[in-house]
Amino acid sequence: MKTTGIMIVGVGGQGSLLASKLLGNLLTAQGYDVKVSEVHGMSQRGGSVVTYVKFGDRVFSPIIDLGEADYIVSFEKLEAARYAPYLKKGGRIVTNTQQIDPMPVITGTAEYPQDILEELKNLGCRIDALDALSLAEEAGSAKAVNIVLLGRLAKSFHIEYDAWIKALETTVKPKFIEMNKKAFDLGYHS
Amino acid sequence: MKKLMIGNEALARGFYEGGIGAVSSYPGTPSTEITEFLAKYDDIYSEWAPNEKVAAEVAFGASLGGKRSLCCMKHVGLNVAADPLFTLSYTGVNAGMVVCVADDPAMHSSQNEQDSRHYAIAAKLPMLEPADSDEALQFAKASFKLSEQFDTVVMMRTLTRIAHSQSIVTLGEREEAPEKPYEKKPEKYIMMPAYAKKRHPVVEERMKKLAEYAESCPFNRVEWSEDKTLGIITSGTSYQYVKEVFGDRVSVLKLGMINPLPKKTVKSFAQKVDRLVVVEELDGIIETFCRTLGLEVEGKKLFSPIGEFSQSVIRKAFGLKEPENVQLPNPVPLRPPMMCSGCPHRGIYYTLSKNKITVIGDIGCYTLGAQPPLCAVDTTLCMGASVSGLHGFNKAGEGAFESRSVAVIGDSTFMHSGITGLVDIAYNQSNSTVIILDNSITGMTGHQQNPTTGLNIKGDPAGKIDLEALCRSIGIERVRVVDPYNIEECEKAILEELKAPCPSVIISRRPCVLLKYVKLNAPLEISNDACRGCRKCMKLGCPSISFKNGHAVIDETLCVGCGVCKQLCAFGAIQGQGGKVQ
């Protein structure tokens, strides 16, 4: 099997590490060779963050380069645009519609681009956009944005629903399982 | 059993399986988690040392005392540990000892991208370099035996993309380390000239033996392809990028032991291929080695010594096609990392920036105060350089700078190497003002305990260094503590201490807002009626505050109610329960 690449992108502190952990557990349980690469340290302080998840028969490079990602899961829409050049032709972007202003926008030296998702669609990207923040809040916690988005990713993914739920149960803390299941379902059925 | 692990966890597991008895380290991205994972094993001794030099010396002492020992650090930490390292090469070890160093090409979280392989060459020590988590585990496990076999410290080099990438490892059993009782051996352990002169030949002889060993070392392997037109010599992550691009279509000499390099193996590989290319990140060390063997080789002609590689870098170097991708018509606004909402450093930086004070900075989260809109930091060099740098700056100013320059340094960084700079200030008498940003944790590397927190690496009660008493004890008479959430208090203290006719230390004390025990206040709100749109609050660079339709707006999901902005607003437009400085 050819290697599949998923990029998880967002703003430091949005929970991308948990999402990649869940994917790692899911894909390992399916018997794939898996590599997950993330960067710790300075970039986590509210900066743009990216995690690479790759799986297949044999994975070599832990990172994903321009034009190589099969999926991009984005926790924030500006980040979806930032990393869109990494998307493979025909790849899919699952993105939260939430807007988080970066410091240059806050200080007024840059503008947050309007209609950014429309622009990506016009460039030929397949976009699955959803208000994951509202769905996460509906599930019980704004922090579950990551799980809502994975639920939506699961919909267009070849691995069956039950395997995702099992991976979720082994990844999140017991007291948060029910809330996260709800978040996953809300994403899955959105 | 198979498991998905980041390289750092795999290294920890490997050292554990290899019979480690003691680890002493100083945190540094991307090396920190190795020691954190080792601290979870209760049958070994683990600690955070105040700095890397101390850590290396503790590890040496532990080796002497009979325990297989380790110290871990980031690449720049090795500069600090270099002093013991070079002479440890002469003494050798008792029980096995490993120095693990993590390089950070592309400087994801570092101030330079030095190549640690130079240290192994300069100190004449063997160095291993894994290319994924499973190799990390296997190499770490074998490293202590190698150390004991050749009576040498072994260096383990890792890279950000190894340290922080997860891949599947096979777990094994922990091996019992052989007993190595301490024996007094002056000629081996006392490195004064008479003995050191006798040890240097031992070092040279050992390197010859290690070079022979490298020829048969199981960590060096050739992966032959049927096609021998191109042969690539590589190691570490570069190996993965080469395989990603070429698969089995080229022959590869994959090196796991990167010092000393295997002459015969390299020569024999080179002879069998038409074109020899070395793919190595950072400096052209393997390439230079090939040239000393008289081989025709390409390396840095094709690859930059700057930054990290990827499969795309390899494709470009070999003129291969890049995948098609989307091109954005307009650049996307940058999203640089920044100080968190409620970060206790913000109030101090605002005050320094407002008063146009020259700030000699240091290494930690607080380097982020250099960015707009605060732009409060003038320099960042290395751990501890703020305090000593300020002293030199003030001496150069011959009295002109002392009333408008300060050093800022974190609690952990101060304990690491700021204290010696302060000793210089006290001894050689500059009228310097040092601000210790005491957030009660080592922040940037992800919350490690340090000598000022009163807790050890396992979170258990430990000795606690009293910063005020420490500063006073070396002769700094003016030591005061401020709450950085109180802007007025900060400004008063800074201006008074700058004016004072003797050196002073201001301790800005409030725990990191990300610490779990810190109680957050309710988010603040802005009254649109009262807000005049003066943008004064925007000068804080707080991620919670933005400006929309002529008014400041607070993001209630981010605001932790620190109340610093509330103190700045001249119109009382910022409201809420937060901001009561307690």
Tab-separated table of C-alpha atoms in Angstrom, chain B residues 11-182:
chain	number	residue	atom	x	y	z
B	11	LEU	CA	15.870	6.480	23.701
B	12	ALA	CA	14.717	6.439	27.324
B	13	ARG	CA	13.404	2.911	26.917
B	14	GLY	CA	16.663	1.829	25.248
B	15	PHE	CA	18.802	3.287	28.009
B	16	TYR	CA	16.536	1.604	30.535
B	17	GLU	CA	16.793	-1.768	28.828
B	18	GLY	CA	20.551	-1.218	28.599
B	19	GLY	CA	20.836	-1.157	32.379
B	20	ILE	CA	21.026	2.553	33.135
B	21	GLY	CA	21.365	3.394	36.827
B	22	ALA	CA	21.487	7.199	36.872
B	23	VAL	CA	20.556	10.136	34.661
B	24	SER	CA	21.254	13.824	35.213
B	25	SER	CA	20.242	16.403	32.593
B	26	TYR	CA	19.207	19.971	31.999
B	27	PRO	CA	16.057	20.446	29.876
B	28	GLY	CA	16.479	21.637	26.298
B	29	THR	CA	14.305	21.180	23.238
B	30	PRO	CA	14.401	18.689	21.555
B	31	SER	CA	16.092	16.534	24.209
B	32	THR	CA	13.907	17.128	27.280
B	33	GLU	CA	11.551	14.134	27.150
B	34	ILE	CA	14.340	11.536	27.291
B	35	THR	CA	15.000	12.402	30.932
B	36	GLU	CA	11.293	12.902	31.678
B	37	PHE	CA	10.514	9.390	30.453
B	38	LEU	CA	13.456	7.965	32.420
B	39	ALA	CA	12.148	9.678	35.571
B	40	LYS	CA	9.103	7.407	35.370
B	41	TYR	CA	11.260	4.376	36.201
B	42	ASP	CA	11.572	4.131	39.959
B	43	ASP	CA	14.499	1.719	39.899
B	44	ILE	CA	16.934	4.308	38.545
B	45	TYR	CA	18.142	7.648	39.874
B	46	SER	CA	17.043	10.670	37.844
B	47	GLU	CA	17.428	14.411	38.318
B	48	TRP	CA	17.358	17.805	36.692
B	49	ALA	CA	20.730	19.409	37.235
B	50	PRO	CA	21.156	23.196	37.278
B	51	ASN	CA	23.050	23.061	33.960
B	52	GLU	CA	24.582	20.673	31.437
B	53	LYS	CA	28.123	20.903	32.829
B	54	VAL	CA	26.866	19.844	36.240
B	55	ALA	CA	24.766	17.099	34.630
B	56	ALA	CA	27.774	15.678	32.770
B	57	GLU	CA	29.881	15.747	35.917
B	58	VAL	CA	27.123	14.072	37.947
B	59	ALA	CA	26.896	11.376	35.286
B	60	PHE	CA	30.675	10.935	35.455
B	61	GLY	CA	30.514	10.618	39.241
B	62	ALA	CA	27.766	8.038	38.917
B	63	SER	CA	29.827	6.063	36.401
B	64	LEU	CA	32.765	6.206	38.771
B	65	GLY	CA	30.487	5.015	41.565
B	66	GLY	CA	29.497	1.977	39.520
B	67	LYS	CA	26.222	2.926	37.831
B	68	ARG	CA	25.659	3.113	34.082
B	69	SER	CA	24.956	6.771	33.608
B	70	LEU	CA	23.610	9.289	31.154
B	71	CYS	CA	23.236	12.998	30.650
B	72	CYS	CA	21.045	14.551	27.963
B	73	MET	CA	21.080	18.023	26.499
B	74	LYS	CA	20.329	20.059	23.430
B	75	HIS	CA	23.142	20.945	21.045
B	76	VAL	CA	23.948	24.284	22.687
B	77	GLY	CA	23.893	22.559	26.072
B	78	LEU	CA	26.876	20.556	24.883
B	79	ASN	CA	28.838	23.812	24.704
B	80	VAL	CA	28.231	24.154	28.441
B	81	ALA	CA	29.189	20.512	29.080
B	82	ALA	CA	32.200	20.668	26.764
B	83	ASP	CA	34.658	21.262	29.588
B	84	PRO	CA	34.121	17.937	31.352
B	85	LEU	CA	33.481	16.202	28.009
B	86	PHE	CA	36.952	16.790	26.555
B	87	THR	CA	38.749	15.498	29.621
B	88	LEU	CA	36.298	12.642	30.162
B	89	SER	CA	37.709	11.432	26.881
B	90	TYR	CA	41.025	11.026	28.718
B	91	THR	CA	39.731	9.458	31.938
B	92	GLY	CA	37.332	7.079	30.285
B	93	VAL	CA	34.648	5.518	32.454
B	94	ASN	CA	34.060	2.938	35.135
B	95	ALA	CA	30.464	1.854	34.479
B	96	GLY	CA	29.231	2.819	30.997
B	97	MET	CA	28.478	6.485	30.393
B	98	VAL	CA	26.574	8.141	27.555
B	99	VAL	CA	26.192	11.798	26.621
B	100	CYS	CA	23.076	12.250	24.514
B	101	VAL	CA	22.849	15.423	22.448
B	102	ALA	CA	19.925	16.642	20.338
B	103	ASP	CA	20.622	18.858	17.345
B	104	ASP	CA	17.968	21.188	15.986
B	105	PRO	CA	18.504	21.836	12.265
B	106	ALA	CA	16.116	24.581	11.095
B	107	MET	CA	16.167	25.952	14.654
B	108	HIS	CA	12.607	25.022	15.546
B	109	SER	CA	13.392	26.057	19.105
B	110	SER	CA	17.048	27.120	19.229
B	111	GLN	CA	19.379	30.048	18.791
B	112	ASN	CA	21.780	28.395	16.338
B	113	GLU	CA	22.089	25.203	14.314
B	114	GLN	CA	25.533	23.965	15.298
B	115	ASP	CA	26.427	20.431	14.313
B	116	SER	CA	27.312	18.311	17.361
B	117	ARG	CA	29.284	15.819	15.304
B	118	HIS	CA	32.217	18.241	15.501
B	119	TYR	CA	32.350	17.614	19.243
B	120	ALA	CA	32.710	13.869	18.842
B	121	ILE	CA	35.584	14.446	16.433
B	122	ALA	CA	37.218	17.127	18.573
B	123	ALA	CA	36.843	15.241	21.860
B	124	LYS	CA	37.778	11.928	20.191
B	125	LEU	CA	34.703	10.049	21.278
B	126	PRO	CA	32.532	7.513	19.480
B	127	MET	CA	29.150	8.817	18.328
B	128	LEU	CA	26.000	6.941	17.344
B	129	GLU	CA	23.083	8.380	15.396
B	130	PRO	CA	19.732	6.590	15.046
B	131	ALA	CA	17.391	7.197	12.115
B	132	ASP	CA	14.058	6.348	13.767
B	133	SER	CA	12.581	5.356	17.122
B	134	ASP	CA	13.386	1.663	16.824
B	135	GLU	CA	17.037	2.393	16.095
B	136	ALA	CA	16.991	4.922	18.938
B	137	LEU	CA	15.956	2.139	21.305
B	138	GLN	CA	18.439	-0.400	19.947
B	139	PHE	CA	21.391	2.043	19.829
B	140	ALA	CA	20.660	3.354	23.316
B	141	LYS	CA	20.472	-0.169	24.668
B	142	ALA	CA	23.830	-1.074	23.140
B	143	SER	CA	25.582	2.164	24.050
B	144	PHE	CA	26.544	1.302	27.641
B	145	LYS	CA	28.235	-1.952	26.623
B	146	LEU	CA	30.116	-0.097	23.903
B	147	SER	CA	31.171	2.457	26.507
B	148	GLU	CA	32.480	-0.237	28.834
B	149	GLN	CA	34.097	-2.277	26.070
B	150	PHE	CA	36.228	0.656	24.896
B	151	ASP	CA	36.441	2.455	28.261
B	152	THR	CA	35.012	5.623	26.768
B	153	VAL	CA	32.099	7.985	27.031
B	154	VAL	CA	29.767	7.265	24.106
B	155	MET	CA	27.956	10.149	22.447
B	156	MET	CA	24.443	9.656	21.103
B	157	ARG	CA	23.323	12.247	18.571
B	158	THR	CA	19.702	12.805	17.772
B	159	LEU	CA	17.815	15.402	15.711
B	160	THR	CA	14.487	17.172	16.131
B	161	ARG	CA	12.885	14.886	13.533
B	162	ILE	CA	14.087	11.785	15.397
B	163	ALA	CA	13.458	13.133	18.891
B	164	HIS	CA	9.889	14.258	18.192
B	165	SER	CA	8.771	11.751	15.557
B	166	GLN	CA	6.859	8.682	16.597
B	167	SER	CA	7.505	5.374	14.910
B	168	ILE	CA	7.040	1.766	15.888
B	169	VAL	CA	9.525	0.166	18.263
B	170	THR	CA	10.012	-3.375	19.516
B	171	LEU	CA	10.389	-3.474	23.272
B	172	GLY	CA	12.842	-5.804	24.985
B	173	GLU	CA	13.815	-6.730	28.511
B	174	ARG	CA	15.989	-4.719	30.871
B	175	GLU	CA	19.496	-6.087	31.152
B	176	GLU	CA	21.239	-6.190	34.479
B	177	ALA	CA	24.390	-4.095	34.420
B	178	PRO	CA	27.544	-5.865	35.618
B	179	GLU	CA	28.885	-4.742	38.961
B	180	LYS	CA	31.580	-2.115	38.640
B	181	PRO	CA	32.844	-1.272	42.119
B	182	TYR	CA	34.813	1.959	42.392
